[in-house]
GROMACS .gro file of N, CA and C in nm:
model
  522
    1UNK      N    1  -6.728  11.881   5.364
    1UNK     CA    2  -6.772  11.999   5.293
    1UNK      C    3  -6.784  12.114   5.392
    2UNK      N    4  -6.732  12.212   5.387
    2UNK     CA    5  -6.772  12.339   5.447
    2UNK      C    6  -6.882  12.419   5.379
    3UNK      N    7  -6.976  12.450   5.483
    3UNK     CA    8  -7.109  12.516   5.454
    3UNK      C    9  -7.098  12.622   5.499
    4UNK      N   10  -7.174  12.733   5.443
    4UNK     CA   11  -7.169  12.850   5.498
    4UNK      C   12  -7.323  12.915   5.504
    5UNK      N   13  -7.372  12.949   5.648
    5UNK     CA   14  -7.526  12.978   5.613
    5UNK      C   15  -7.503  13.132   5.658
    6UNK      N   16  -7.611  13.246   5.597
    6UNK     CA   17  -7.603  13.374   5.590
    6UNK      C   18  -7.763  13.426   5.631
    7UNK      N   19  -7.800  13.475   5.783
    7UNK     CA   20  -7.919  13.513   5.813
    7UNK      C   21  -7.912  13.648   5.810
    8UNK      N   22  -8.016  13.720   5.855
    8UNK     CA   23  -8.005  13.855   5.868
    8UNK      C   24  -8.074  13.861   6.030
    9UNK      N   25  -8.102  13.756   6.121
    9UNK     CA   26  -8.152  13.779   6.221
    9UNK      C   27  -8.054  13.657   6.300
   10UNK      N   28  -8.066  13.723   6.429
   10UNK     CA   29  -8.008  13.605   6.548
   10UNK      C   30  -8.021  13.462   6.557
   11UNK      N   31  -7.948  13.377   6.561
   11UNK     CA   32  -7.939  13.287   6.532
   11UNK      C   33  -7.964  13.168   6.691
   12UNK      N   34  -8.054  13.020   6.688
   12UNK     CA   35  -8.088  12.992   6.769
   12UNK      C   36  -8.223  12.919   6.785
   13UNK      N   37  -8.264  12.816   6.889
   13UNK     CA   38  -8.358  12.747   6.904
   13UNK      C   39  -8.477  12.840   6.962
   14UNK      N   40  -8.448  12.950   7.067
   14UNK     CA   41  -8.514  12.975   7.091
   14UNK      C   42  -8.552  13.085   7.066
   15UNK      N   43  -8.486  13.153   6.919
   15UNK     CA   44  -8.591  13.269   6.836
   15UNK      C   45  -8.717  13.217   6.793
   16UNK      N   46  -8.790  13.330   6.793
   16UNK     CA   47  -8.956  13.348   6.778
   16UNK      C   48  -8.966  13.308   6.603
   17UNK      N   49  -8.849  13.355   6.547
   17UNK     CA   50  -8.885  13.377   6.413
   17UNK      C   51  -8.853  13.173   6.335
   18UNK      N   52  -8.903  13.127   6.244
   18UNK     CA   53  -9.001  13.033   6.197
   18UNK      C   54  -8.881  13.015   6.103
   19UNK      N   55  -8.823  13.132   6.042
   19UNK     CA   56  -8.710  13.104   5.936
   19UNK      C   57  -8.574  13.047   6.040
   20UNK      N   58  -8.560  13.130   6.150
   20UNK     CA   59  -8.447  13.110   6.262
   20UNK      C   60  -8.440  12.959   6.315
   21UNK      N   61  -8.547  12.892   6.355
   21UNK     CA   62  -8.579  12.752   6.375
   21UNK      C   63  -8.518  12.685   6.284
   22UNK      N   64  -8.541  12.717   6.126
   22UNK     CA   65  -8.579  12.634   6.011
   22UNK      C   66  -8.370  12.580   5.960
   23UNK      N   67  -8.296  12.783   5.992
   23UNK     CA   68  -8.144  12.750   5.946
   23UNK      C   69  -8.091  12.701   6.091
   24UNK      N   70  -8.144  12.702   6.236
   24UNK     CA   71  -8.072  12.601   6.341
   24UNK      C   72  -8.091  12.461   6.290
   25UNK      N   73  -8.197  12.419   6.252
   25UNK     CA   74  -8.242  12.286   6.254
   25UNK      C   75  -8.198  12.214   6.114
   26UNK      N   76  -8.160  12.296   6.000
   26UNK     CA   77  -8.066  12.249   5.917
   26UNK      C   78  -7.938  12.261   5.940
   27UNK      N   79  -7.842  12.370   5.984
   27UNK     CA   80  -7.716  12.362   6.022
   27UNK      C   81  -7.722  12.230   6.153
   28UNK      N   82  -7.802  12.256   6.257
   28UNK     CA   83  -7.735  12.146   6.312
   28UNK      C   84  -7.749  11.985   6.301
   29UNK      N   85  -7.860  11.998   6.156
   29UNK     CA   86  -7.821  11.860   6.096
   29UNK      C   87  -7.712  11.815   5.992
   30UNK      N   88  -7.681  11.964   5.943
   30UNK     CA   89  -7.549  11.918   5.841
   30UNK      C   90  -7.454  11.905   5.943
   31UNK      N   91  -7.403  11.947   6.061
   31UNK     CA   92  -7.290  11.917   6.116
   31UNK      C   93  -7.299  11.763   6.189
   32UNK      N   94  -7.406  11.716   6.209
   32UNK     CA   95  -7.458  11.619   6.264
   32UNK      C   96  -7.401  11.541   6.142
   33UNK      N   97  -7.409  11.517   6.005
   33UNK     CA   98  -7.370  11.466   5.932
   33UNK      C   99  -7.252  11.427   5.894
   34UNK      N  100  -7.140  11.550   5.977
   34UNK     CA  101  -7.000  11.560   5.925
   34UNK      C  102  -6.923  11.696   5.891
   35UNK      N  103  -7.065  11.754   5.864
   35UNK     CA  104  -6.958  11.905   5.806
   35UNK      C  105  -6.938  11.978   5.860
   36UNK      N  106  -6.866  12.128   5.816
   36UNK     CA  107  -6.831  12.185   5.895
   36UNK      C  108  -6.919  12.297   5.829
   37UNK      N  109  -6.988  12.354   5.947
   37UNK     CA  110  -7.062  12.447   5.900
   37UNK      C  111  -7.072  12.613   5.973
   38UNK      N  112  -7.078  12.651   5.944
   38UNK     CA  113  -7.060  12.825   5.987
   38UNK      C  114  -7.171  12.921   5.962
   39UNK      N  115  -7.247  12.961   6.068
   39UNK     CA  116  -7.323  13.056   6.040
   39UNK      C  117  -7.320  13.178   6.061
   40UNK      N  118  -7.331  13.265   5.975
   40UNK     CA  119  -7.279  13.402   6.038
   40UNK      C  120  -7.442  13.497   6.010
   41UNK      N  121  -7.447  13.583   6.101
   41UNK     CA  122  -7.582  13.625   6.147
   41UNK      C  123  -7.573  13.808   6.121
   42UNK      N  124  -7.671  13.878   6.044
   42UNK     CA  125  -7.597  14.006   6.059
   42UNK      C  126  -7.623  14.098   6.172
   43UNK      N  127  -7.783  14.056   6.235
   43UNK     CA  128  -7.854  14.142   6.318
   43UNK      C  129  -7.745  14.164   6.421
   44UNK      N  130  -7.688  14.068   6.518
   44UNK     CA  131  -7.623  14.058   6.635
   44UNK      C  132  -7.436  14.037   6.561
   45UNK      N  133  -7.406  14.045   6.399
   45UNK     CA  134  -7.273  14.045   6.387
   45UNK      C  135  -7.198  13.883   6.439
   46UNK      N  136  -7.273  13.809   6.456
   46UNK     CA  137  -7.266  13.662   6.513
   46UNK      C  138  -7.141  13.573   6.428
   47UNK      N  139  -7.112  13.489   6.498
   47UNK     CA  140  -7.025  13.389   6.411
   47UNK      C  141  -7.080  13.234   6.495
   48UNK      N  142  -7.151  13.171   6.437
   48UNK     CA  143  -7.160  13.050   6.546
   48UNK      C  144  -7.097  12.905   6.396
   49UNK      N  145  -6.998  12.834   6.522
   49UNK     CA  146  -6.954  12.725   6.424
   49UNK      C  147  -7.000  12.570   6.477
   50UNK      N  148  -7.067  12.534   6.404
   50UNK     CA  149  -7.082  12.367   6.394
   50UNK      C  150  -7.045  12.270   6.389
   51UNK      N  151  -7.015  12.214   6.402
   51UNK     CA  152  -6.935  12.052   6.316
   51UNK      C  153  -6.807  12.063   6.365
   52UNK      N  154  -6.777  11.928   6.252
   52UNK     CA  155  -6.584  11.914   6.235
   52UNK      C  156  -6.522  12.051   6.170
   53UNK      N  157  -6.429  12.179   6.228
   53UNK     CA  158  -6.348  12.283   6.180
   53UNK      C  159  -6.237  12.249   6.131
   54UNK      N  160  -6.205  12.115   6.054
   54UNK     CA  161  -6.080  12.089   6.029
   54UNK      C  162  -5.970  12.173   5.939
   55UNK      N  163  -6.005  12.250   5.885
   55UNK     CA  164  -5.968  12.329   5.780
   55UNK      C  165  -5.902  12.432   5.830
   56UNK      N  166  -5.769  12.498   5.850
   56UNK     CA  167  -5.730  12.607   5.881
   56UNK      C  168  -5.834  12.764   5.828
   57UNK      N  169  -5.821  12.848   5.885
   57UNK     CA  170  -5.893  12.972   5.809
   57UNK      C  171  -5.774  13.013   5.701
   58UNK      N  172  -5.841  13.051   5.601
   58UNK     CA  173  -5.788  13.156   5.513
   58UNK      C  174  -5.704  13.274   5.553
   59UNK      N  175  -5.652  13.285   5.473
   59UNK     CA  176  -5.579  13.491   5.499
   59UNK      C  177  -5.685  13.556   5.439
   60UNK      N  178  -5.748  13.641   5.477
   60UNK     CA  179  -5.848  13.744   5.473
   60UNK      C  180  -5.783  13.869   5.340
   61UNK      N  181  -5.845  13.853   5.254
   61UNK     CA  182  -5.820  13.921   5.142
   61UNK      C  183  -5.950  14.001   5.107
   62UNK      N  184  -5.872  14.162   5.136
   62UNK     CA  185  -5.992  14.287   5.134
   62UNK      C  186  -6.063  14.240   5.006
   63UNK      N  187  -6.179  14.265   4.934
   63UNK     CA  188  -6.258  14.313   4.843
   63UNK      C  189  -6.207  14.434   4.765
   64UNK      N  190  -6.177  14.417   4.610
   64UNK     CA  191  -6.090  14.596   4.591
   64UNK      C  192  -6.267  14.631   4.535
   65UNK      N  193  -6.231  14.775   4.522
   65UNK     CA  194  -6.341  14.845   4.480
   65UNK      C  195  -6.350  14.846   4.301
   66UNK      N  196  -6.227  14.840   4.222
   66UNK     CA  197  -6.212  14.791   4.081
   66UNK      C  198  -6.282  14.658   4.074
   67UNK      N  199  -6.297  14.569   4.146
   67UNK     CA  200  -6.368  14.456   4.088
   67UNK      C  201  -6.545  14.462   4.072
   68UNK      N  202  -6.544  14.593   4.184
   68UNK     CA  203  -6.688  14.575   4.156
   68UNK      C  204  -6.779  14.588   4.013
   69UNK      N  205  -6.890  14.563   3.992
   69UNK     CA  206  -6.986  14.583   3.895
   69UNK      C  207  -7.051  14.703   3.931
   70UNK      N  208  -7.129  14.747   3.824
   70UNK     CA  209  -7.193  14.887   3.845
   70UNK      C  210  -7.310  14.903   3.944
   71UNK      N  211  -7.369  14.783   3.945
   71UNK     CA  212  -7.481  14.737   4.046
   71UNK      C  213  -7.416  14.732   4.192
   72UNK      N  214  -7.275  14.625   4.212
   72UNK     CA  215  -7.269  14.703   4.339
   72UNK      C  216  -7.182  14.777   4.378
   73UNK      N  217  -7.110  14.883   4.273
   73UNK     CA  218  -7.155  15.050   4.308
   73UNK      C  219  -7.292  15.129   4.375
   74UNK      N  220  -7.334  15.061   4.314
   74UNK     CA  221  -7.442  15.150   4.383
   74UNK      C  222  -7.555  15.084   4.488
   75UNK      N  223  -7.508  14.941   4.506
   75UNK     CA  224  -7.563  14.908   4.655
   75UNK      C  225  -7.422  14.910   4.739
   76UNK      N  226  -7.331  15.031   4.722
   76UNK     CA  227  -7.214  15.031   4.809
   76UNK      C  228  -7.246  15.093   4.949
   77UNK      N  229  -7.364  15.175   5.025
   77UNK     CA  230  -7.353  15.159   5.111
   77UNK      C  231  -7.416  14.998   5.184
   78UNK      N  232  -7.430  14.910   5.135
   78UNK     CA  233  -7.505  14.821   5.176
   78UNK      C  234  -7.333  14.647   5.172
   79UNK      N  235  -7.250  14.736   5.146
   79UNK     CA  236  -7.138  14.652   5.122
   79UNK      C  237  -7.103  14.594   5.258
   80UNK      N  238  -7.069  14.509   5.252
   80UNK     CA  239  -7.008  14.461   5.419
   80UNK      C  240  -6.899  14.405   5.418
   81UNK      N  241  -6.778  14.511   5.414
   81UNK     CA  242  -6.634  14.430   5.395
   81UNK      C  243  -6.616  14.318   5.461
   82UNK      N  244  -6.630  14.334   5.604
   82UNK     CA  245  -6.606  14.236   5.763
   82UNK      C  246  -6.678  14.078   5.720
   83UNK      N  247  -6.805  14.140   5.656
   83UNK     CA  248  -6.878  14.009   5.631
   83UNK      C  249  -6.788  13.920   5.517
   84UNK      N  250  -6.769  13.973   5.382
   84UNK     CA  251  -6.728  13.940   5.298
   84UNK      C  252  -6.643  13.855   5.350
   85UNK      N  253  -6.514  13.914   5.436
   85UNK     CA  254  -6.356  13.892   5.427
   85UNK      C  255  -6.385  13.771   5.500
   86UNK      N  256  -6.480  13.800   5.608
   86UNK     CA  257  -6.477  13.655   5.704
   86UNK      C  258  -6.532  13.517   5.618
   87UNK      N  259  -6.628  13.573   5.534
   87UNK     CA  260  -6.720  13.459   5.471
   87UNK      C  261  -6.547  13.398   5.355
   88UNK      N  262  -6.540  13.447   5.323
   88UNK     CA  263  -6.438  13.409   5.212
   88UNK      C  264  -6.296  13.356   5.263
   89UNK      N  265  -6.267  13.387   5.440
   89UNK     CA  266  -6.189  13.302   5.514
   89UNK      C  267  -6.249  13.200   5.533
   90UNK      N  268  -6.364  13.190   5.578
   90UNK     CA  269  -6.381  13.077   5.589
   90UNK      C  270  -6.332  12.944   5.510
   91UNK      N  271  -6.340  12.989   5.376
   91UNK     CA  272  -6.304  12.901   5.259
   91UNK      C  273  -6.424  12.843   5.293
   92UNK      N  274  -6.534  12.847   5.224
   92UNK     CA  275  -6.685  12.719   5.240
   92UNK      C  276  -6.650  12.715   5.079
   93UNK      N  277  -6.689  12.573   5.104
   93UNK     CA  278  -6.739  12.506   4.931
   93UNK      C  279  -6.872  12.535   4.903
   94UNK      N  280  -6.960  12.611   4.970
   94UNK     CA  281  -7.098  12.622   4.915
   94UNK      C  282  -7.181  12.740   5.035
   95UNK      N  283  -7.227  12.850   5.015
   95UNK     CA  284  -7.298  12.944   5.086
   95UNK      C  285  -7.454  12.924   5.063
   96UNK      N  286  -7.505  12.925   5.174
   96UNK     CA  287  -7.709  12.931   5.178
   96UNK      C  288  -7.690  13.032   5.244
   97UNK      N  289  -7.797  13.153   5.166
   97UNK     CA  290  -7.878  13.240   5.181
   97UNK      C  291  -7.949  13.238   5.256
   98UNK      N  292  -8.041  13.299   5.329
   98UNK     CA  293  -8.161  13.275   5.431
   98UNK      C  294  -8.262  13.393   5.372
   99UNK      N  295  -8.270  13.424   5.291
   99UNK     CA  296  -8.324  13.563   5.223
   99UNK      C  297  -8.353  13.641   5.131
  100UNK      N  298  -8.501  13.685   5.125
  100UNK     CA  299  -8.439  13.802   4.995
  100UNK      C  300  -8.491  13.967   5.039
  101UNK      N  301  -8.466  14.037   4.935
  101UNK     CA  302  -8.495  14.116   4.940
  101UNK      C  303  -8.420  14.219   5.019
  102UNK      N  304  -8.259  14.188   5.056
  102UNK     CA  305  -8.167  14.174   5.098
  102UNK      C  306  -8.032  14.220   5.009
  103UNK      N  307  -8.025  14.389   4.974
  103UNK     CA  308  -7.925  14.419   4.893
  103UNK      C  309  -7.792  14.380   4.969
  104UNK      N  310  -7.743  14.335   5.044
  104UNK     CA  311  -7.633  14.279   5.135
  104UNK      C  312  -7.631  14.173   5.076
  105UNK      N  313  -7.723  14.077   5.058
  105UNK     CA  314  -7.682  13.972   4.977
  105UNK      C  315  -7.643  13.942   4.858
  106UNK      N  316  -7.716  14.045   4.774
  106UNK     CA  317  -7.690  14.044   4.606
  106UNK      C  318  -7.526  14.082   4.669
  107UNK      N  319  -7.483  14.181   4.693
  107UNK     CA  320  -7.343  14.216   4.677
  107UNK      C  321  -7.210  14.087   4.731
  108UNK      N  322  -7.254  14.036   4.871
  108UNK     CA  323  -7.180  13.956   4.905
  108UNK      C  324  -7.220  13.823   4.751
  109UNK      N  325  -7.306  13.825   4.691
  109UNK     CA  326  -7.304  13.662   4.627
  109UNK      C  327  -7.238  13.724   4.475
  110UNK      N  328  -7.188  13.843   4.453
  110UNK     CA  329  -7.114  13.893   4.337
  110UNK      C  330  -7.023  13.868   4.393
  111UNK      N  331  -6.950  13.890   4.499
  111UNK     CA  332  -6.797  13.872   4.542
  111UNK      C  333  -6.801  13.728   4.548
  112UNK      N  334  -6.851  13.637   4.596
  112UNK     CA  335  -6.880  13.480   4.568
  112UNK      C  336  -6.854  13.412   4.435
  113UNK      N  337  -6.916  13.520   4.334
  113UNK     CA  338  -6.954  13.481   4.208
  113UNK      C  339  -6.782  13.461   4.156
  114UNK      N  340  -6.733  13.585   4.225
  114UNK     CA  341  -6.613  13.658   4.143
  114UNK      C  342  -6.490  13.538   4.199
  115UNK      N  343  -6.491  13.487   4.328
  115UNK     CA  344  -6.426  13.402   4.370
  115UNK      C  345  -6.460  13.230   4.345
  116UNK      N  346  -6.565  13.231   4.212
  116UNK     CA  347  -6.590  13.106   4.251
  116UNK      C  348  -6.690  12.994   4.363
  117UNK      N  349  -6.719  13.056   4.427
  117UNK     CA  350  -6.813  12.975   4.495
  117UNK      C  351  -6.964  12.963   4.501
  118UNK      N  352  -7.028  12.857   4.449
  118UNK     CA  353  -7.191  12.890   4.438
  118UNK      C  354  -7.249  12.889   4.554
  119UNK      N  355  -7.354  12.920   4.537
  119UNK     CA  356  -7.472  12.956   4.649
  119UNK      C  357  -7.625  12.939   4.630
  120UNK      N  358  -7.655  12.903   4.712
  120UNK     CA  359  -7.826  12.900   4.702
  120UNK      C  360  -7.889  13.014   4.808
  121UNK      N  361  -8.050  13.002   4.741
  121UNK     CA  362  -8.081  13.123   4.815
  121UNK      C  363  -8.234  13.012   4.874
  122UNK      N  364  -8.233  13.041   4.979
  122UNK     CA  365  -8.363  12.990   5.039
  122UNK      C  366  -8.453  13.108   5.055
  123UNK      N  367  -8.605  13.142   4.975
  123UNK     CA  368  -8.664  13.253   4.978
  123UNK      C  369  -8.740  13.267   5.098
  124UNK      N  370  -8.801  13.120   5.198
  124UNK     CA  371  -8.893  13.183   5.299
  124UNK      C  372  -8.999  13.205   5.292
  125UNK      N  373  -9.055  13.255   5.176
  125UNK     CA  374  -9.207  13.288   5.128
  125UNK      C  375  -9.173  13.439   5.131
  126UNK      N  376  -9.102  13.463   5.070
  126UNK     CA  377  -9.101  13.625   5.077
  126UNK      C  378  -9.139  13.652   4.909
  127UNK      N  379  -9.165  13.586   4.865
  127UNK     CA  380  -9.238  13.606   4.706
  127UNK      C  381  -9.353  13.585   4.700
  128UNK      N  382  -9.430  13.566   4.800
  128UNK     CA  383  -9.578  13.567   4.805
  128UNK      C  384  -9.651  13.688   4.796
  129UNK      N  385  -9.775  13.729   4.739
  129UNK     CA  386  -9.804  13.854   4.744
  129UNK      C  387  -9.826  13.935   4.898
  130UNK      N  388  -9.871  13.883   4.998
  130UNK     CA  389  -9.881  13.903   5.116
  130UNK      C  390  -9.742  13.978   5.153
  131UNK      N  391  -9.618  13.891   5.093
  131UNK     CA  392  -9.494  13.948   5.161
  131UNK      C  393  -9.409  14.083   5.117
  132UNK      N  394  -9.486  14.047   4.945
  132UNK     CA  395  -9.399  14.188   4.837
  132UNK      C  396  -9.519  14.282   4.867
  133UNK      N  397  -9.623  14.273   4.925
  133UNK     CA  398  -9.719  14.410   4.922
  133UNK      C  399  -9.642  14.481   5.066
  134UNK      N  400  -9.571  14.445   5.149
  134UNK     CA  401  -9.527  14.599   5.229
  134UNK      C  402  -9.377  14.610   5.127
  135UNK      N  403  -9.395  14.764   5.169
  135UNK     CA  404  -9.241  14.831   5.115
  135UNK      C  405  -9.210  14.811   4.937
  136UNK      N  406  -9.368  14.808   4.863
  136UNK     CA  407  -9.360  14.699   4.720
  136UNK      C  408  -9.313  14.806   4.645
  137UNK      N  409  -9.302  14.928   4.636
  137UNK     CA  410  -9.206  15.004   4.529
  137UNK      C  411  -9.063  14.995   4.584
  138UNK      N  412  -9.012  15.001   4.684
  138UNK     CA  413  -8.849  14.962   4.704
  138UNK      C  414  -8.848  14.768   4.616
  139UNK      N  415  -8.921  14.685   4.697
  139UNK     CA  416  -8.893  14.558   4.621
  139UNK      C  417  -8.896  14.545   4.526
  140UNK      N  418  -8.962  14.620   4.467
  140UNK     CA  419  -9.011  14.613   4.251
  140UNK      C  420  -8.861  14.690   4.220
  141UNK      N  421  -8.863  14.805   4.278
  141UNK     CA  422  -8.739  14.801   4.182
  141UNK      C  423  -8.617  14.758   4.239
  142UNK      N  424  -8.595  14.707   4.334
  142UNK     CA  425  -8.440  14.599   4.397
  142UNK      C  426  -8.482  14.505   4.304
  143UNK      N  427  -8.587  14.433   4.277
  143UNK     CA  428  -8.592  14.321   4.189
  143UNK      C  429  -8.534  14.296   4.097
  144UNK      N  430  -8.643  14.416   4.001
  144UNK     CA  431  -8.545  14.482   3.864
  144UNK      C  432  -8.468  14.470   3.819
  145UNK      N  433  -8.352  14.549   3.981
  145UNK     CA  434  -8.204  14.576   3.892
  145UNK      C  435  -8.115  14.478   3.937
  146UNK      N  436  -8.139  14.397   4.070
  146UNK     CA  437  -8.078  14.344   4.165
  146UNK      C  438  -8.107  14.200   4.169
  147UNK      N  439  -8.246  14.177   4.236
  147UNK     CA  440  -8.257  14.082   4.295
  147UNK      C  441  -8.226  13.963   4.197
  148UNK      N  442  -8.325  13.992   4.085
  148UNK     CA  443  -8.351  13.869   3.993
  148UNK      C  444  -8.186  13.806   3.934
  149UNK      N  445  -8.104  13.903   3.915
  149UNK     CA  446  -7.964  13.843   3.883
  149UNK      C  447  -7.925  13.705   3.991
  150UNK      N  448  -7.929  13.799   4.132
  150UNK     CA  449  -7.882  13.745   4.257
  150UNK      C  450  -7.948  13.603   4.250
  151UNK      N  451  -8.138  13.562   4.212
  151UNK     CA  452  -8.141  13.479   4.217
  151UNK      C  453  -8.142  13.373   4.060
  152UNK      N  454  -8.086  13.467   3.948
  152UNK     CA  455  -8.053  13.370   3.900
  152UNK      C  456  -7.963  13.306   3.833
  153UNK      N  457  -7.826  13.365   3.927
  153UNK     CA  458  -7.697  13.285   3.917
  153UNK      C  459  -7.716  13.215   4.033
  154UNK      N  460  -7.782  13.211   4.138
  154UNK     CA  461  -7.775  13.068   4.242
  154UNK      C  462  -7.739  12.957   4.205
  155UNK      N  463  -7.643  12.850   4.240
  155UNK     CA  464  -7.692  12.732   4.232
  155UNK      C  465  -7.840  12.663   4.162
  156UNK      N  466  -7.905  12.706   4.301
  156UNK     CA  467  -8.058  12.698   4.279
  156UNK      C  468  -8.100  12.725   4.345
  157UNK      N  469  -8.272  12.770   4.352
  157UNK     CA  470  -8.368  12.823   4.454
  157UNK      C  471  -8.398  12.740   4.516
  158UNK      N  472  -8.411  12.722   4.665
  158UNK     CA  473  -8.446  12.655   4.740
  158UNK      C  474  -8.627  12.691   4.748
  159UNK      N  475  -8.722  12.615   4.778
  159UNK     CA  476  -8.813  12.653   4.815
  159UNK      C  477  -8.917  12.584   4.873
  160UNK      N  478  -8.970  12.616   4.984
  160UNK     CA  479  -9.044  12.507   5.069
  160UNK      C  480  -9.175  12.420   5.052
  161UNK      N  481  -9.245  12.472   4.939
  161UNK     CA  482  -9.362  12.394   4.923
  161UNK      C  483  -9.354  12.416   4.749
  162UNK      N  484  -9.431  12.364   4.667
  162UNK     CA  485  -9.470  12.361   4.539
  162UNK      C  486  -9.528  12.490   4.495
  163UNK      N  487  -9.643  12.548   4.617
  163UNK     CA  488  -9.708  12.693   4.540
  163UNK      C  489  -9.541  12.764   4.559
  164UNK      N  490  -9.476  12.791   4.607
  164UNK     CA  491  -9.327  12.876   4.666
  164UNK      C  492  -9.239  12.879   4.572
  165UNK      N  493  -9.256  12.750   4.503
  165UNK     CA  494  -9.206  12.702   4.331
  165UNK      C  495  -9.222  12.794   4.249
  166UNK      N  496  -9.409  12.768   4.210
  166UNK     CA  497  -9.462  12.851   4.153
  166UNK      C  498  -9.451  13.010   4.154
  167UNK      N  499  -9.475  13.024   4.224
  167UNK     CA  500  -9.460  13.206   4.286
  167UNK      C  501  -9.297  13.225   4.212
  168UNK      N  502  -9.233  13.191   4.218
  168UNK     CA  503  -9.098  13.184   4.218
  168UNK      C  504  -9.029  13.155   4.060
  169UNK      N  505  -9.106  13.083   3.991
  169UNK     CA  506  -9.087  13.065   3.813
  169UNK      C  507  -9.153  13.197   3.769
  170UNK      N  508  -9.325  13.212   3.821
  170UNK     CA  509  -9.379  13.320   3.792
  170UNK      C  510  -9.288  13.468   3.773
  171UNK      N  511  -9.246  13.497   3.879
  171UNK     CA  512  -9.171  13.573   3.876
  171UNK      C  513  -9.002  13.626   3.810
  172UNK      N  514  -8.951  13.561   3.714
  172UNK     CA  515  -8.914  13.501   3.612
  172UNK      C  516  -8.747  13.460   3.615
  173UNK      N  517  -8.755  13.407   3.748
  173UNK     CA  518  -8.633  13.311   3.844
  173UNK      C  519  -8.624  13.186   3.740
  174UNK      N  520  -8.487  13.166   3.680
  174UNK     CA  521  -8.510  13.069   3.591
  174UNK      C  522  -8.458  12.924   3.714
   0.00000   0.00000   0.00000
């Protein structure tokens, strides 16, 4: 199976950050398993690969701007061709999220949608009230128009404890 994981921060054992630990220590157990896994990172523009690469890459096929939806029209400066084209060379049978709140992601998981490939989103605890009270009028309305789609064509929500569940139905993630 080719995996594809999607952070928004540097990738590595010895980042500070708790989520960064959490996608090293699962990617390098899925490759440990067999697969081939690919993480691509946006902070540092990263590509780090895992596992067995048996799979040739893809031909890189732009994104047209006719396919888009009206939603991402208008998270178009937040579009990331480079990301897209590479994620979709890759050819992965399945993309994890590392994130929300993350208009880069709603858009890349519509071009996903549009090609066929599901995805999960691992939230982190970023649906806790602690996490939506900074910046909470930009998140209320990314939610709104954005987020809640993004998470609820996922696959499925990943989420780390039972209250994370909760928080997460509450908020009306089917």
């Amino acid at each position: 199976m080719r995996i594809v994981h999607v952070t928004n921060e540097p990738f590595g054992l010895q980042m500070a950050s708790g989520v960064q630990h959490a996608v090293f220590c699962l990617a390098r157990a899925q490759a440990d398993l067999g697969e081939s896994v690919t993480l691509f990172t946006r902070d540092d523009q990263a590509v780090h690969v895992l596992g067995n690469q048996d799979s040739p890459a893809a031909k890189r096929q732009p994104a047209r701007a006719a396919n888009r939806s009206w939603r991402e029209r208008l998270l178009f400066r937040y579009f990331e061709p480079r990301l897209t084209d590479d994620v979709l060379a890759s050819r992965p049978d399945f993309v994890h999220f590392h994130s929300i709140h993350m208009p880069e992601n709603a858009v890349l998981a519509a071009s996903l949608r549009r090609a066929g490939i599901p995805y999960c989103v691992t939230v982190h605890g970023g649906l806790f009230r602690a996490a939506l009270r900074r910046r909470w009028v930009k998140k209320t309305l990314f939610s709104a128009c954005f987020e809640r789609r993004y998470l609820n064509e996922a696959q499925f929500i990943h989420v780390l404890s039972p209250q994370e569940g909760e928080v997460v139905r509450r908020r009306g993630v089917k």
